[in-house]
Amino acid sequence: MTAVRPDIAPKQAPEATRFPTGFVWGAATAAYQVEGAAAEDGRTPSIWDTFSRTPGKVRNGDTGDIAADHYHLYRDDVALMKRLGLKAYRFSISWSRVQPTGRGPAVERGLDFYRKLVDELLEAGITPVATLYHWDLPQELEDAGGWPQRVTTDRFADYAAIMAGALGDRVGTWTTFNEPWCSAFLGYGSGVHAPGRTEPASALRAAHHLNLAHGRAIEVLRGQLPAAAQTSVTLNLHQVRPLTASAADADAARRIDAVGNRIFTGPMLRGEYPEDLIADTRHLVDWSTLVHDGDLAAISGPIDVLGVNYYTPTLVSTPEKGAGSTRDDGHGASDYSPWPGSEHVAFHLSEGKQRTAMNWAIDPDGLYNLLMDTSRDHPEVPLMVTENGAAFDDYVSPEGRVEDPERIAYLHGHLDAVQRAVADGADVRGYFLWSLMDNFEWAYGYSKRFGTVYVDYASQRRIPKASAHWYADVIRRHALPQTGPS
Ligand code: IFM
């Protein structure tokens, strides 16, 4: 027998690092982006129905009228999720489907859709994760003033009670809002999202009322749901970086962190608005009258999980840096800024990084840093990556396949970042890929494909992309493959 000399022994592949026991593997969608059936079973228009019908607001004049027709195809979609081995599905509820006009009694036909969807998921062994609000305010509530009006928080608390009553016996994880920053600042600041208003003061007022509505809904959910239920909110926390080490760029980063992140984490997790945010914006709103006694206590009721969405970092400077463009912050072009009080900050594209079809730099370290920073700043709350993914220009090959190696590389890099953050102490409980399937990408319509499943909109045929098979394999192993994609 020939002994193998230690110095020439074949290199053993290192044992793949497994994700923590109980780490949740999921995929996410949102009602207006996938459901379609916009006028069926009593649903009334939301602000996105109105916005997408307004000429010039959405690319190609696309609307969510049909979208991926999930409303009719949900059984097939759940079966597909099961085949992929998904353990959880994060979806949102269309408020105007279950409570048309946003007031008054619920419509049973609307509630039935979600009951059936949830039952189908449970039957397939997939955990439902319900988001109450993913940007689609009933149009009648916008007509009454929308999120800048405090009364909208009353409507949201009523709606939360309806949903807890209808689904509380079968949904164990509830999220109040998805990315309230977008609702407030893209919806009422830059106007690139519905309802398309460009009023900096209204955007700040909307942010406070979204915070308050979150707190009030958490209280309602806590009062109605079984003790084991988990409550959460999902924030698109900006991983803000200064362009240079200058004091001016550090101040630009501080400002964007304040109005991009701490405007939500401050009241929700610390029970206070940051003083620097108030100073930066006090020429626009009177915070002392906007925030009533008791609001901060209501907003800061405990949550069980903080959802974090991450796609790309945010690189900022003072405007004198020249190369920066105050318009291209990655959130869509507008003559109006979504950064009230900090309109002068310039945004930059990171050099030397590959980009997605959204022109967003691919930077997994941003996710690592975001998870580490958030767990350092808020160690009391476990984290969940509730969205991460990428759009690429996917197409079906003549053989009927969709090869998306760039998406596999993106997911591999970002899941590796999650694993590094977990190894370094961040309490990250799971990962939801955005998105389960191609869908209506807001102002970009159907021109951007974020899905791990391709949707042929003409036939509504679903084709799992190569990344879906790759993700299924990761889920099965509970670990990343040893080598990244070439
Ligand atoms: O499609 C959106 C989603 O609705 C919210 N988070 C970002 C995604 C990609 O832009």
PDB file of N, CA, C and O and ligand atoms in Angstrom, residues 30 33 134-135 178-179 309 311 358 360 387 434 439-442 450, ligand 1:
ATOM      1  N   ALA A  30     -45.619  40.536  -3.887  1.00  0.00           N
ATOM      2  CA  ALA A  30     -46.540  41.518  -3.304  1.00  0.00           C
ATOM      3  C   ALA A  30     -47.808  41.548  -4.146  1.00  0.00           C
ATOM      4  O   ALA A  30     -47.762  41.311  -5.363  1.00  0.00           O
ATOM      5  N   GLN A  33     -48.167  43.400  -7.454  1.00  0.00           N
ATOM      6  CA  GLN A  33     -47.168  42.988  -8.435  1.00  0.00           C
ATOM      7  C   GLN A  33     -47.485  41.653  -9.099  1.00  0.00           C
ATOM      8  O   GLN A  33     -46.985  41.382 -10.187  1.00  0.00           O
ATOM      9  N   HIS A 134     -48.196  46.614   1.210  1.00  0.00           N
ATOM     10  CA  HIS A 134     -47.055  46.742   0.297  1.00  0.00           C
ATOM     11  C   HIS A 134     -47.454  47.773  -0.768  1.00  0.00           C
ATOM     12  O   HIS A 134     -47.666  47.434  -1.919  1.00  0.00           O
ATOM     13  N   TRP A 135     -47.698  49.008  -0.309  1.00  0.00           N
ATOM     14  CA  TRP A 135     -47.780  50.205  -1.149  1.00  0.00           C
ATOM     15  C   TRP A 135     -49.130  50.491  -1.795  1.00  0.00           C
ATOM     16  O   TRP A 135     -49.263  51.486  -2.502  1.00  0.00           O
ATOM     17  N   ASN A 178     -44.311  46.991   4.287  1.00  0.00           N
ATOM     18  CA  ASN A 178     -43.113  46.745   3.504  1.00  0.00           C
ATOM     19  C   ASN A 178     -42.551  48.083   3.052  1.00  0.00           C
ATOM     20  O   ASN A 178     -43.232  48.848   2.363  1.00  0.00           O
ATOM     21  N   GLU A 179     -41.326  48.364   3.438  1.00  0.00           N
ATOM     22  CA  GLU A 179     -40.583  49.535   2.959  1.00  0.00           C
ATOM     23  C   GLU A 179     -41.393  50.826   3.050  1.00  0.00           C
ATOM     24  O   GLU A 179     -41.699  51.475   2.028  1.00  0.00           O
ATOM     25  N   ASN A 309     -34.639  44.582   3.888  1.00  0.00           N
ATOM     26  CA  ASN A 309     -34.526  44.378   2.438  1.00  0.00           C
ATOM     27  C   ASN A 309     -33.247  45.040   1.963  1.00  0.00           C
ATOM     28  O   ASN A 309     -32.974  46.198   2.313  1.00  0.00           O
ATOM     29  N   TYR A 311     -30.600  45.500  -1.591  1.00  0.00           N
ATOM     30  CA  TYR A 311     -30.255  45.240  -2.996  1.00  0.00           C
ATOM     31  C   TYR A 311     -28.875  45.773  -3.362  1.00  0.00           C
ATOM     32  O   TYR A 311     -28.119  45.123  -4.046  1.00  0.00           O
ATOM     33  N   MET A 358     -31.253  46.916 -13.190  1.00  0.00           N
ATOM     34  CA  MET A 358     -31.723  48.174 -12.595  1.00  0.00           C
ATOM     35  C   MET A 358     -30.586  49.196 -12.522  1.00  0.00           C
ATOM     36  O   MET A 358     -30.767  50.282 -11.974  1.00  0.00           O
ATOM     37  N   TRP A 360     -28.119  48.782 -10.601  1.00  0.00           N
ATOM     38  CA  TRP A 360     -27.704  48.783  -9.200  1.00  0.00           C
ATOM     39  C   TRP A 360     -26.406  47.986  -9.079  1.00  0.00           C
ATOM     40  O   TRP A 360     -26.300  46.856  -9.620  1.00  0.00           O
ATOM     41  N   GLU A 387     -36.158  40.595   1.701  1.00  0.00           N
ATOM     42  CA  GLU A 387     -36.027  40.718   0.245  1.00  0.00           C
ATOM     43  C   GLU A 387     -34.554  40.847  -0.096  1.00  0.00           C
ATOM     44  O   GLU A 387     -33.828  41.610   0.539  1.00  0.00           O
ATOM     45  N   TRP A 434     -36.194  37.820  -3.423  1.00  0.00           N
ATOM     46  CA  TRP A 434     -37.100  38.626  -4.226  1.00  0.00           C
ATOM     47  C   TRP A 434     -36.724  38.419  -5.668  1.00  0.00           C
ATOM     48  O   TRP A 434     -35.632  38.780  -6.041  1.00  0.00           O
ATOM     49  N   ASN A 439     -42.598  39.892 -12.160  1.00  0.00           N
ATOM     50  CA  ASN A 439     -43.838  40.594 -11.817  1.00  0.00           C
ATOM     51  C   ASN A 439     -43.775  42.059 -12.227  1.00  0.00           C
ATOM     52  O   ASN A 439     -42.806  42.498 -12.850  1.00  0.00           O
ATOM     53  N   PHE A 440     -44.806  42.775 -11.851  1.00  0.00           N
ATOM     54  CA  PHE A 440     -44.949  44.205 -12.174  1.00  0.00           C
ATOM     55  C   PHE A 440     -43.970  45.000 -11.304  1.00  0.00           C
ATOM     56  O   PHE A 440     -44.176  45.114 -10.096  1.00  0.00           O
ATOM     57  N   GLU A 441     -42.904  45.492 -11.927  1.00  0.00           N
ATOM     58  CA  GLU A 441     -41.875  46.196 -11.155  1.00  0.00           C
ATOM     59  C   GLU A 441     -42.192  47.704 -11.124  1.00  0.00           C
ATOM     60  O   GLU A 441     -41.474  48.536 -11.638  1.00  0.00           O
ATOM     61  N   TRP A 442     -43.332  48.032 -10.559  1.00  0.00           N
ATOM     62  CA  TRP A 442     -43.731  49.405 -10.272  1.00  0.00           C
ATOM     63  C   TRP A 442     -43.546  50.323 -11.493  1.00  0.00           C
ATOM     64  O   TRP A 442     -44.050  49.997 -12.550  1.00  0.00           O
ATOM     65  N   PHE A 450     -37.344  40.268 -11.936  1.00  0.00           N
ATOM     66  CA  PHE A 450     -36.672  39.930 -10.676  1.00  0.00           C
ATOM     67  C   PHE A 450     -36.903  38.472 -10.280  1.00  0.00           C
ATOM     68  O   PHE A 450     -36.358  38.019  -9.281  1.00  0.00           O
TER      69      PHE A 450
HETATM   70  O1  IFM B   1     -40.158  44.993  -6.516  1.00  0.00           O
HETATM   71  C1  IFM B   1     -39.691  45.693  -5.395  1.00  0.00           C
HETATM   72  C2  IFM B   1     -40.506  45.330  -4.177  1.00  0.00           C
HETATM   73  O2  IFM B   1     -41.855  45.575  -4.380  1.00  0.00           O
HETATM   74  C3  IFM B   1     -40.055  46.136  -2.984  1.00  0.00           C
HETATM   75  N1  IFM B   1     -38.628  46.041  -2.802  1.00  0.00           N
HETATM   76  C4  IFM B   1     -37.781  46.235  -3.947  1.00  0.00           C
HETATM   77  C5  IFM B   1     -38.254  45.368  -5.102  1.00  0.00           C
HETATM   78  C6  IFM B   1     -37.345  45.569  -6.329  1.00  0.00           C
HETATM   79  O3  IFM B   1     -37.353  46.898  -6.737  1.00  0.00           O
END
